[in-house]
PDB file of C-alpha atoms in Angstrom:
ATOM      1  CA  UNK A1290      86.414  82.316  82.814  1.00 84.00           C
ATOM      2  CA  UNK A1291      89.944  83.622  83.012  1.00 96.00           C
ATOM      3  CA  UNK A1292      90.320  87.356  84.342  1.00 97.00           C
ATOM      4  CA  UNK A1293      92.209  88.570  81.669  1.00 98.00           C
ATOM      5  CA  UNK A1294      90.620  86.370  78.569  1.00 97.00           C
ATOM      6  CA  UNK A1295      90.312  89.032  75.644  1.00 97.00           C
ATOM      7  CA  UNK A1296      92.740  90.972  76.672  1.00 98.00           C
ATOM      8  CA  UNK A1297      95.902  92.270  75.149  1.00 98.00           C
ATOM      9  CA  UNK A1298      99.140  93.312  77.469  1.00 98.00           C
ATOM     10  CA  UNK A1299     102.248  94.302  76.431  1.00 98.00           C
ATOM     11  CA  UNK A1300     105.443  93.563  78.409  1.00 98.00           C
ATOM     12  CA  UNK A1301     108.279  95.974  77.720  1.00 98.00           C
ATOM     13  CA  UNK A1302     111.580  93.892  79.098  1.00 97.00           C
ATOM     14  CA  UNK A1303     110.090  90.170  79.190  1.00 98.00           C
ATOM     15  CA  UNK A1304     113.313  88.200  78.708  1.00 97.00           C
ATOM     16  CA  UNK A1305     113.656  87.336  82.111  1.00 96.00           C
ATOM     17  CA  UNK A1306     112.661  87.751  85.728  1.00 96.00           C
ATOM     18  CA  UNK A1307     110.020  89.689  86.503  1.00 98.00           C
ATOM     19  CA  UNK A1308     109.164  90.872  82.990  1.00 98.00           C
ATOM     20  CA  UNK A1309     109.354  87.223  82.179  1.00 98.00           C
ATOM     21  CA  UNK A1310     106.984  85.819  85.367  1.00 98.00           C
ATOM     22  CA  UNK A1311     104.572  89.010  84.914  1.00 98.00           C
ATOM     23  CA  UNK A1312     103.861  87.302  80.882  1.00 98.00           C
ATOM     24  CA  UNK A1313     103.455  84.299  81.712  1.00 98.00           C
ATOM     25  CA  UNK A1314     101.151  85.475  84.880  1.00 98.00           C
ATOM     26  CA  UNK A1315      98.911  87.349  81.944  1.00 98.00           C
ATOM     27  CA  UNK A1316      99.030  84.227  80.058  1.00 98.00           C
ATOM     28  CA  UNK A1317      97.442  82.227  82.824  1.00 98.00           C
ATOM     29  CA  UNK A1318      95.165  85.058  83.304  1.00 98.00           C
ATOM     30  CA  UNK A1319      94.355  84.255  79.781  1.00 98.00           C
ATOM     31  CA  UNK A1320      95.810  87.530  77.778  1.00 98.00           C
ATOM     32  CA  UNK A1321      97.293  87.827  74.510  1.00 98.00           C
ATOM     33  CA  UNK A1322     101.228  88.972  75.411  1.00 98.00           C
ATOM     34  CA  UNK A1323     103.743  90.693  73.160  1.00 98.00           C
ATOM     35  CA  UNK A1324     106.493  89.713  74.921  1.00 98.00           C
ATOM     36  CA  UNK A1325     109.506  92.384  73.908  1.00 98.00           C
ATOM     37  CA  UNK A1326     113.009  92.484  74.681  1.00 97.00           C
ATOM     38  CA  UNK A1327     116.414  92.546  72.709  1.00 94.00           C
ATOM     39  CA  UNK A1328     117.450  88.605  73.265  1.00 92.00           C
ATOM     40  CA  UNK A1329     116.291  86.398  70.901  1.00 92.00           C
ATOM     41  CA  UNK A1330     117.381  82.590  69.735  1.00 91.00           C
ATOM     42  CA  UNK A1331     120.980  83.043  68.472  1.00 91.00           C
ATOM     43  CA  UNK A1332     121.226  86.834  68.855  1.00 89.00           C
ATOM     44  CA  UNK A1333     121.583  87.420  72.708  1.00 89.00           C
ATOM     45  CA  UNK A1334     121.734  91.079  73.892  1.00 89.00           C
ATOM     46  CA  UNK A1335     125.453  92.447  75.609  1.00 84.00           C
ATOM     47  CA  UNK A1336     123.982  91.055  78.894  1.00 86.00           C
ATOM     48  CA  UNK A1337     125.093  87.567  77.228  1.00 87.00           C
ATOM     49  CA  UNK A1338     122.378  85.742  79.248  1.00 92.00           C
ATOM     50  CA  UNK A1339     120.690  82.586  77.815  1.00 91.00           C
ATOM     51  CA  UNK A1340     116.972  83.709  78.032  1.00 93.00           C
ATOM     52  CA  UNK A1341     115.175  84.884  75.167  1.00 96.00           C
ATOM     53  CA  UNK A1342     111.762  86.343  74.393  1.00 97.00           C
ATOM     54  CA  UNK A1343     110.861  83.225  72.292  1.00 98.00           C
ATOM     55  CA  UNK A1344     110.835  80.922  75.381  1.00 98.00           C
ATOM     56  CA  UNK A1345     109.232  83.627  77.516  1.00 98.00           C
ATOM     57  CA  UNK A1346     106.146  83.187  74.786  1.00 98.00           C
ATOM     58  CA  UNK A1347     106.532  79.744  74.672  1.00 98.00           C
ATOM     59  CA  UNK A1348     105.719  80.028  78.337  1.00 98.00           C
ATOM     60  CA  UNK A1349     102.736  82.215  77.745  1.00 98.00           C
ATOM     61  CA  UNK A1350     101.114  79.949  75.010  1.00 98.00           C
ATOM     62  CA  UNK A1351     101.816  77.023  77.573  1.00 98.00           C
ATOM     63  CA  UNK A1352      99.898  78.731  80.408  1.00 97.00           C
ATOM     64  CA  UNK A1353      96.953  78.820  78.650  1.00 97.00           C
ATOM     65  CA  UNK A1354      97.301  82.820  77.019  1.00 98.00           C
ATOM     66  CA  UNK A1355      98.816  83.662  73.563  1.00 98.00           C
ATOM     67  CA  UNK A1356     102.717  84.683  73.318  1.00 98.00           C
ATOM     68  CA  UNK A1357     104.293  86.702  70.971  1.00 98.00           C
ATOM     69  CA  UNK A1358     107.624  87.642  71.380  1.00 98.00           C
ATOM     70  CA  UNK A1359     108.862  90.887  68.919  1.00 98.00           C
ATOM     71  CA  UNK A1360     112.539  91.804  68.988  1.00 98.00           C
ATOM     72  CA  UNK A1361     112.450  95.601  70.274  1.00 98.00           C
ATOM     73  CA  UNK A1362     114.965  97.982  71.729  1.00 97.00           C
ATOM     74  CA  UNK A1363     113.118 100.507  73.862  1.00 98.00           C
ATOM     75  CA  UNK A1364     115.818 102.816  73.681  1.00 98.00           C
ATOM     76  CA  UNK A1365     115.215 103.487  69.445  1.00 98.00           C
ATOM     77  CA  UNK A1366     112.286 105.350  69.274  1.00 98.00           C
ATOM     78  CA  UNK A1367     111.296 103.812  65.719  1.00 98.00           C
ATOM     79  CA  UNK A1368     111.565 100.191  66.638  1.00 98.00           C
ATOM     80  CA  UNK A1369     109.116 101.111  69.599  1.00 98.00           C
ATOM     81  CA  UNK A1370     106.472 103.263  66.971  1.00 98.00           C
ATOM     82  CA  UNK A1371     106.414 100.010  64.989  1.00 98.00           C
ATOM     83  CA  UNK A1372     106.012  97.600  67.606  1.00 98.00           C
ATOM     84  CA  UNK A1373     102.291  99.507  68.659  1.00 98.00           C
ATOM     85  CA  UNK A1374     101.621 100.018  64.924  1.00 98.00           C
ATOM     86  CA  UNK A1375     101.924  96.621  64.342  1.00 98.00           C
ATOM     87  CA  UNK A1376      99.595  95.979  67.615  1.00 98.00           C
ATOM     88  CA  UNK A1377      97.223  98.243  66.198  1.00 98.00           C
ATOM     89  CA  UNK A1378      96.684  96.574  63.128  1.00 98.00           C
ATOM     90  CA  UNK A1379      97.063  92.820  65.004  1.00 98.00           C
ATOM     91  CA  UNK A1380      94.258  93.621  67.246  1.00 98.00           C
ATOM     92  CA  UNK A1381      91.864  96.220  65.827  1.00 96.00           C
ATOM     93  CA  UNK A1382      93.756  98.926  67.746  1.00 95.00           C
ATOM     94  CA  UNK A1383      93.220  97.317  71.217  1.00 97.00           C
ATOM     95  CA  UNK A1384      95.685  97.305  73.823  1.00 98.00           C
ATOM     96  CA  UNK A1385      94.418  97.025  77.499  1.00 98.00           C
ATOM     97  CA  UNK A1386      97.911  96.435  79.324  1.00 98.00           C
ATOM     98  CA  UNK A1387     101.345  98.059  78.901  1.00 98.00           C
ATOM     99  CA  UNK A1388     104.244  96.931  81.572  1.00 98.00           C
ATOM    100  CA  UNK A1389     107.286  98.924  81.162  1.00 98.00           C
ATOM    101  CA  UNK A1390     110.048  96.147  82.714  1.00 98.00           C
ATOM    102  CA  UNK A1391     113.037  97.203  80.444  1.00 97.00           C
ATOM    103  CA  UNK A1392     116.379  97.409  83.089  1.00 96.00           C
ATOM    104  CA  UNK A1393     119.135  96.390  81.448  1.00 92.00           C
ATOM    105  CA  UNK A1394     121.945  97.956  83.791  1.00 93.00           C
ATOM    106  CA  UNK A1395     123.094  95.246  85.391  1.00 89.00           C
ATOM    107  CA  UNK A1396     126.449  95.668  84.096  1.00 92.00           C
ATOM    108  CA  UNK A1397     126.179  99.047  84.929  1.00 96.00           C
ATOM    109  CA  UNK A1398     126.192  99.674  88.376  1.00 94.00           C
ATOM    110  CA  UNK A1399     129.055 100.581  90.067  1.00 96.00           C
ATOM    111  CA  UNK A1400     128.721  99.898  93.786  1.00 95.00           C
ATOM    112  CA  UNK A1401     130.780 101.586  96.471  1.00 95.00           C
ATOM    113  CA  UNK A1402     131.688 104.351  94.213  1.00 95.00           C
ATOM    114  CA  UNK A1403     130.956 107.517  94.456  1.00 95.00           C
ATOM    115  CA  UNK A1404     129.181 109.211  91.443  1.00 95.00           C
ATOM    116  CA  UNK A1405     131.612 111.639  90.226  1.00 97.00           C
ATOM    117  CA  UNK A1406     134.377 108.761  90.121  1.00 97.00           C
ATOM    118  CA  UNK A1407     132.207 106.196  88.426  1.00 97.00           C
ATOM    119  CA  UNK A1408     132.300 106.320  84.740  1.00 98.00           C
ATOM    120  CA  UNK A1409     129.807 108.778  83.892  1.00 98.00           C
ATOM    121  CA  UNK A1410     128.894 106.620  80.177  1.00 98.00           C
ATOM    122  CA  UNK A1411     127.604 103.960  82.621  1.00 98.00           C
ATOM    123  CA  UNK A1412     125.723 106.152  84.349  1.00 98.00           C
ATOM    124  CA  UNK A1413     123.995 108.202  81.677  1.00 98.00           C
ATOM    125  CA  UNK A1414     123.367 104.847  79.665  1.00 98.00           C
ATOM    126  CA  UNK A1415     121.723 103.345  82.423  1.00 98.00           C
ATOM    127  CA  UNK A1416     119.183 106.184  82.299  1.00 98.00           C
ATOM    128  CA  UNK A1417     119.021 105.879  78.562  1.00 98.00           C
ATOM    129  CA  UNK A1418     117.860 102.134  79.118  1.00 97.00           C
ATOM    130  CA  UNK A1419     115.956 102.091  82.769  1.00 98.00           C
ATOM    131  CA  UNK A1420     114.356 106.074  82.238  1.00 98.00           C
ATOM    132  CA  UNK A1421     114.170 107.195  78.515  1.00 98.00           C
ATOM    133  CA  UNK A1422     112.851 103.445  77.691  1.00 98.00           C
ATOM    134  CA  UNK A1423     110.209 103.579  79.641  1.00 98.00           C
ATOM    135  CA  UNK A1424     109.053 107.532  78.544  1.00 98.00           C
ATOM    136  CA  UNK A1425     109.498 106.302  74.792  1.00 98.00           C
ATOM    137  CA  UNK A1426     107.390 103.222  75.376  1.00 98.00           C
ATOM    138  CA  UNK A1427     104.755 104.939  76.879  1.00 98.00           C
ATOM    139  CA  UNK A1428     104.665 107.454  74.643  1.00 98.00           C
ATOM    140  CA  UNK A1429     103.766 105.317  71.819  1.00 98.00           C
ATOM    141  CA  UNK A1430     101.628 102.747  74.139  1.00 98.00           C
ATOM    142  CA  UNK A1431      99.661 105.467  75.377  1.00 98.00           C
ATOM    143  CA  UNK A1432      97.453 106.627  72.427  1.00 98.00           C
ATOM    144  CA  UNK A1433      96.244 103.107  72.084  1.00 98.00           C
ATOM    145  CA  UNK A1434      94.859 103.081  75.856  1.00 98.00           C
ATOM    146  CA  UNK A1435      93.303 106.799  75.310  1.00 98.00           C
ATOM    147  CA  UNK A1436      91.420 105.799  72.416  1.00 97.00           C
ATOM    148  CA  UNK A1437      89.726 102.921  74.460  1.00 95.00           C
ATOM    149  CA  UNK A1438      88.867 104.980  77.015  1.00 97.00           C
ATOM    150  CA  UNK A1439      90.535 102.251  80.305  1.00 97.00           C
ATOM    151  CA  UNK A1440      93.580 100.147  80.385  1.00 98.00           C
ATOM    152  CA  UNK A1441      96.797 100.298  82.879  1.00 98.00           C
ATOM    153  CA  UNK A1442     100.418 101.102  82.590  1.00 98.00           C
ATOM    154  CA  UNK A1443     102.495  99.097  84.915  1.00 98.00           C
ATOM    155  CA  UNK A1444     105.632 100.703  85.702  1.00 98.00           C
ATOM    156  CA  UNK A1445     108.040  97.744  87.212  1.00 98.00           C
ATOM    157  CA  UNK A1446     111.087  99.363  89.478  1.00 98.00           C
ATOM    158  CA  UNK A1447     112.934  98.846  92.964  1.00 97.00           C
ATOM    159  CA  UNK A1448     111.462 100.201  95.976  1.00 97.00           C
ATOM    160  CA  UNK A1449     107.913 101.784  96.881  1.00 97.00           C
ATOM    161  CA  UNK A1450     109.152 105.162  98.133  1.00 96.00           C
ATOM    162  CA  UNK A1451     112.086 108.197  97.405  1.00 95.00           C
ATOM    163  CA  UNK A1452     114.771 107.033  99.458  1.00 95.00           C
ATOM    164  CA  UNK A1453     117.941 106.539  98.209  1.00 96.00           C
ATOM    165  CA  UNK A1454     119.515 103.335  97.509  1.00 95.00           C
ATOM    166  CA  UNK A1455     123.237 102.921  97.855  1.00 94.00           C
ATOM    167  CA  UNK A1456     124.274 104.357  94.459  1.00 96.00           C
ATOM    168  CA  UNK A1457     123.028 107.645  92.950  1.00 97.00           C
ATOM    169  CA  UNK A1458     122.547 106.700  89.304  1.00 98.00           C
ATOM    170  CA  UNK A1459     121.132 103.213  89.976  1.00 97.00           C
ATOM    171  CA  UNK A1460     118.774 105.339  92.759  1.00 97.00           C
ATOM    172  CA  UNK A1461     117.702 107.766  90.095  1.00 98.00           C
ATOM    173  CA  UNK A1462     116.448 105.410  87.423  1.00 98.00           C
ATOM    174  CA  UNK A1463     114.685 103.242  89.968  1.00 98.00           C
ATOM    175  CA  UNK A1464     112.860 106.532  91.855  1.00 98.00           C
ATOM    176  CA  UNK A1465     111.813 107.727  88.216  1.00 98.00           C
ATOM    177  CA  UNK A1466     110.061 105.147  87.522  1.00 98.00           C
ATOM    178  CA  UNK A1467     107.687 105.486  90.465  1.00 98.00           C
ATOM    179  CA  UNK A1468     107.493 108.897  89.717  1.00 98.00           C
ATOM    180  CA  UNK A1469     106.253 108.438  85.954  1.00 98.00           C
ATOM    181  CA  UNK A1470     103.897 106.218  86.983  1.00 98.00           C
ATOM    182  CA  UNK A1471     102.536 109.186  89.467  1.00 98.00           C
ATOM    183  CA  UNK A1472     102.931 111.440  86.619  1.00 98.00           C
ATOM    184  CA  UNK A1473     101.198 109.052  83.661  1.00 98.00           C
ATOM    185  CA  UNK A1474      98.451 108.836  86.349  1.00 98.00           C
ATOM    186  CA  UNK A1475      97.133 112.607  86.568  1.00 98.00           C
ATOM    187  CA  UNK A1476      97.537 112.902  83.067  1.00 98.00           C
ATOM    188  CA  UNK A1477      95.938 109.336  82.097  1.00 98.00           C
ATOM    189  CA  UNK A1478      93.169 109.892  84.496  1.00 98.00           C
ATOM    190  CA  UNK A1479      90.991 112.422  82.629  1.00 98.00           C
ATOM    191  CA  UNK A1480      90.696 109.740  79.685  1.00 98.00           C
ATOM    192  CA  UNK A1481      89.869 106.692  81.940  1.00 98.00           C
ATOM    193  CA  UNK A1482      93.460 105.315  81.784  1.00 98.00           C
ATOM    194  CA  UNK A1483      95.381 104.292  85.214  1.00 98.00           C
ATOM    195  CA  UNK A1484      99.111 103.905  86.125  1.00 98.00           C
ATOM    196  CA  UNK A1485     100.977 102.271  89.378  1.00 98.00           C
ATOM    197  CA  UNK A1486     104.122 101.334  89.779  1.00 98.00           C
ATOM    198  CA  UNK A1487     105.138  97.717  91.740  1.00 98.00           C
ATOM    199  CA  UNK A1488     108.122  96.108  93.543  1.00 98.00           C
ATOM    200  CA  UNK A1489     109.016  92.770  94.053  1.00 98.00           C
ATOM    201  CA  UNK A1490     111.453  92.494  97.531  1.00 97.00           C
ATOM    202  CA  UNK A1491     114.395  90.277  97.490  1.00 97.00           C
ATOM    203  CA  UNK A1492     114.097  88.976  94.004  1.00 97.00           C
ATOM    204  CA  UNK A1493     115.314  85.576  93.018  1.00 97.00           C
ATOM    205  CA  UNK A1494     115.567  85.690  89.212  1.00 96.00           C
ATOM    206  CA  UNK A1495     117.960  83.497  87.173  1.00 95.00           C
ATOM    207  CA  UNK A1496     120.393  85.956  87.820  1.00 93.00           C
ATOM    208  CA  UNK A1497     120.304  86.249  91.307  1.00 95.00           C
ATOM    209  CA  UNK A1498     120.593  82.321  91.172  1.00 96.00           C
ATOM    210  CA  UNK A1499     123.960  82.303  89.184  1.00 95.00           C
ATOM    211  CA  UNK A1500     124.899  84.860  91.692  1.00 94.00           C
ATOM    212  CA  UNK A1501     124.709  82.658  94.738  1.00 96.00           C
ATOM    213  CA  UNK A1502     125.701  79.229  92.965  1.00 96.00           C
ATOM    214  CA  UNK A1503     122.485  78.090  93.610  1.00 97.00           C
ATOM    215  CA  UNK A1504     119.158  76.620  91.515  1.00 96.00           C
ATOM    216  CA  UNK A1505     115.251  77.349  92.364  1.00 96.00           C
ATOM    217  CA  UNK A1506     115.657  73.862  93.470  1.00 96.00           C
ATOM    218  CA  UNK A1507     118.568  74.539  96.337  1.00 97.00           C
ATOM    219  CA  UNK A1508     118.305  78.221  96.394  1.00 97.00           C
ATOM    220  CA  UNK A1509     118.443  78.391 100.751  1.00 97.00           C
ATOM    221  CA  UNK A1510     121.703  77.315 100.103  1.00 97.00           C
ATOM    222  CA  UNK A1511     122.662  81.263  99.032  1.00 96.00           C
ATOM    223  CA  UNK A1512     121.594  81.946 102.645  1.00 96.00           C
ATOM    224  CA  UNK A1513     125.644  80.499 103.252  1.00 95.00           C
ATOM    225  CA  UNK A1514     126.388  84.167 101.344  1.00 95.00           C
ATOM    226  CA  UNK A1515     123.600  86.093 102.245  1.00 96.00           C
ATOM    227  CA  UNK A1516     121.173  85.588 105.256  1.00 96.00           C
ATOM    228  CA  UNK A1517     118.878  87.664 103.975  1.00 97.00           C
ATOM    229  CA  UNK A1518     118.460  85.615 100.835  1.00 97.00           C
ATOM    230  CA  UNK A1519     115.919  83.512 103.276  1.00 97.00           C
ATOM    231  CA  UNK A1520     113.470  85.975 102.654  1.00 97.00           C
ATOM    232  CA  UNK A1521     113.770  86.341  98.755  1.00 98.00           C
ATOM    233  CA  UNK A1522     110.978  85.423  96.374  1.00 98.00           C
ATOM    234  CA  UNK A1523     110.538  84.130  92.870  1.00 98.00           C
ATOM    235  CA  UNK A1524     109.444  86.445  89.915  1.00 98.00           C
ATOM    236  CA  UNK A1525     105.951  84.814  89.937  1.00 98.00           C
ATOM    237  CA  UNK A1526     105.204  86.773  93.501  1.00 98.00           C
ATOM    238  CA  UNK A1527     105.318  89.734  91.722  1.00 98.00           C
ATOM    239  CA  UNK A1528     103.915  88.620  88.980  1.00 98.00           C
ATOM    240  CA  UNK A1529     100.760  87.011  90.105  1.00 98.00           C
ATOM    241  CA  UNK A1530      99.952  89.968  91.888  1.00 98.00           C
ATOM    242  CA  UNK A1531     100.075  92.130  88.962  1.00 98.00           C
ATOM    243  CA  UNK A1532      97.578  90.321  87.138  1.00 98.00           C
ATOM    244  CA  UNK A1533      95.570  90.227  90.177  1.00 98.00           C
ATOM    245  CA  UNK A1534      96.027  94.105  89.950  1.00 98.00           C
ATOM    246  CA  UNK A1535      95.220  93.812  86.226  1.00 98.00           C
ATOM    247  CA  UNK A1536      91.857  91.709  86.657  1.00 97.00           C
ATOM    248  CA  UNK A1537      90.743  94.357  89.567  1.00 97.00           C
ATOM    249  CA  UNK A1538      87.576  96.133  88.443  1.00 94.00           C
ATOM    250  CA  UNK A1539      88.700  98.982  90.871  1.00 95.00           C
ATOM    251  CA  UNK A1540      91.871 100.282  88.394  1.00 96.00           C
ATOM    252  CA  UNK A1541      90.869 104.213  88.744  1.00 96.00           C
ATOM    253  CA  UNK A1542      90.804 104.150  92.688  1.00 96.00           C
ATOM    254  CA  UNK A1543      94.442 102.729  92.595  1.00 97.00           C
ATOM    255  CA  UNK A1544      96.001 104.454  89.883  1.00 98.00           C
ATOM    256  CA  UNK A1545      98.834 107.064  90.927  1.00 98.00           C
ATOM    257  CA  UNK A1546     100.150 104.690  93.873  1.00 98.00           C
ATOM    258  CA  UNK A1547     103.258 102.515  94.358  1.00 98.00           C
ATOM    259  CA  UNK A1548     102.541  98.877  95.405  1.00 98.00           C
ATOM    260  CA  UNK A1549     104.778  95.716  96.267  1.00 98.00           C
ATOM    261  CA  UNK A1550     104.873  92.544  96.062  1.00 98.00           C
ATOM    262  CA  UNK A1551     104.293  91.546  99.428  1.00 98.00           C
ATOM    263  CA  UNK A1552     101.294  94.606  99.719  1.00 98.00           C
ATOM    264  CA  UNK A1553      99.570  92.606  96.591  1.00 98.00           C
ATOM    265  CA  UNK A1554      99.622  89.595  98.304  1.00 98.00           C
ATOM    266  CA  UNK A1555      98.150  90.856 101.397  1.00 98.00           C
ATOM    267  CA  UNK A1556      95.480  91.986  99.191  1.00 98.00           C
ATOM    268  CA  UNK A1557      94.466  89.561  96.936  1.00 98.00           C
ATOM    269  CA  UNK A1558      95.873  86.351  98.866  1.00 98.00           C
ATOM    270  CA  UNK A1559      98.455  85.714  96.882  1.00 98.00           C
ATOM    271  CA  UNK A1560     101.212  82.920  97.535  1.00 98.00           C
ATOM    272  CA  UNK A1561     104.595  82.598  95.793  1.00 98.00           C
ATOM    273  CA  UNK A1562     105.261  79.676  93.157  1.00 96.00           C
ATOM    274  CA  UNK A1563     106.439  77.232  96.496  1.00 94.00           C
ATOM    275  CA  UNK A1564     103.354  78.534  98.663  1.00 97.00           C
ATOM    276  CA  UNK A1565     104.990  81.088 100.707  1.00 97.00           C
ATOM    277  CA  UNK A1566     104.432  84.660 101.193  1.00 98.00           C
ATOM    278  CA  UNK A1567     107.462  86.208 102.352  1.00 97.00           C
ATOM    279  CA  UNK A1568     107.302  89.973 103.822  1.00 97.00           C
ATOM    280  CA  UNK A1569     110.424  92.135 102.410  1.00 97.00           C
ATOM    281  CA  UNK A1570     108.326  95.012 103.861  1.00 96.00           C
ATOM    282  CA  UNK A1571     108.275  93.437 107.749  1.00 97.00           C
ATOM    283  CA  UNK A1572     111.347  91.892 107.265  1.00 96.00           C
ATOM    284  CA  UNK A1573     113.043  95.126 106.266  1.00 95.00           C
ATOM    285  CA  UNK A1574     111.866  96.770 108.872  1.00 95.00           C
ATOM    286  CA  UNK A1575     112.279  94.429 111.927  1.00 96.00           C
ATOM    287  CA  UNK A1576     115.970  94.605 110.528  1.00 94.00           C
ATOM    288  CA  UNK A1577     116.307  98.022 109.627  1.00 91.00           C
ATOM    289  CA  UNK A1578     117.198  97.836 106.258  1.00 88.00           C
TER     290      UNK A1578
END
């Protein structure tokens, strides 16, 4: 019997890395995904990257689970409200998993620059898309847990703690999202409903590949650029260890808290796509990152 067979998951931001792996993780898990994001086949987002939401259900289906990719915005309140209306009337009003994954500021950023002489559009848009996105599509996701009574909001960001990292409004949207998942979790709990956020480490998506010239099938080779890219993991790390989460029968005792990817494989003995289970956490630390 698969873990999650029956079940029915959203993921908010699944056009690619870990919103993509996390899918087709529930897939193999045996969920029904609605696999959202604003890329699809011949209409790519302004990220102009190839990935779409189509393949990432194609992926799903593959894996043994049920894909369904619906083209959604998270920032327009309406296209979200439709999305869970049309999930309530799809499944008899059942939804057991929402993961909020929607980033979208990579183009957004501004390294090395101090806050006040970065453009401050970038900076409030990236909220718009990493913060208000993920409030919106909770809001509306929400209501469909509650009325089951159990379920689990999955809040996907950078970094288990407060600290800062390197560049304020990049560092805001990533701590907020630890912080609503604290937040959805005391006011979730009374109805049965629980809330974590997670964290891969050094995350080798497809655009961390193009990046460092490099495929899944060479990627040490980024190592020339980046030494620490040795100790980088696929999507799927992550990813299995959120459905592992998902499948726990546990969900109340560990709603609230902020987990990682390597902290879920210590856990439930997971191991990345290639078999290994790199340690960002130890790593980090032994280096003093």
């Amino acid at each position: 019997m698969k873990p999650l067979a029956g079940k029915v998951a959203v993921v908010a931001g699944a056009t690619r890395g870990a919103g993509r792996a996390i899918a087709i993780a529930l897939g193999e898990a045996g969920a029904t995904v609605y696999a959202t994001g604003r890329s699809v086949r011949g209409a790519p987002s302004d990220l102009a990257r190839p990935e779409t939401i189509e393949e990432t259900a194609e992926r799903v289906t593959a894996q043994g689970g049920r894909g369904i990719p619906v083209r959604v915005d998270h920032t327009e309140a309406d296209q979200v409200r439709r999305l869970f209306e049309r999930i309530a009337d799809e499944q008899q009003g059942r939804l057991d998993l929402l993961i909020n994954d929607i980033w979208g500021g990579e183009k957004l950023s501004e390294w090395g620059t101090p806050f006040w002489e970065g453009s401050l559009d970038k900076a409030l848009l990236m909220q718009k898309r990493a913060v208000h996105s993920h409030m919106i599509t909770s809001y509306y996701g929400a209501p469909l847990l509650v009325r089951r009574g159990e379920g689990l909001i999955v809040e996907v960001t950078d970094g288990y703690d407060y600290r800062y990292r390197g560049n304020l409004p990049y560092s805001l949207a990533k701590v907020s999202a630890i912080h609503l998942a604290e937040a959805l979790a005391a006011e979730l709990r009374p109805h049965g409903v629980s809330a974590v956020s997670v964290t891969p480490g050094f995350l080798r998506s497809e655009e961390m590949l193009d990046y460092f010239g490099v495929t899944e099938e060479n990627w040490r080779d980024g190592a020339a650029k980046e030494p620490h890219f040795l100790q980088s993991e696929t999507p799927f790390f992550l990813a299995r260890g959120v459905a592992a989460l998902a499948a726990d029968s546990d969900l109340p005792g560990k709603s609230g808290k902020a987990y990682t990817s390597w902290g879920l494989s210590d856990e439930y003995g997971i191991e990345d796509v290639d078999g290994r289970r790199p340690h960002w956490g130890k790593y980090a630390a032994e280096q003093g990152l």
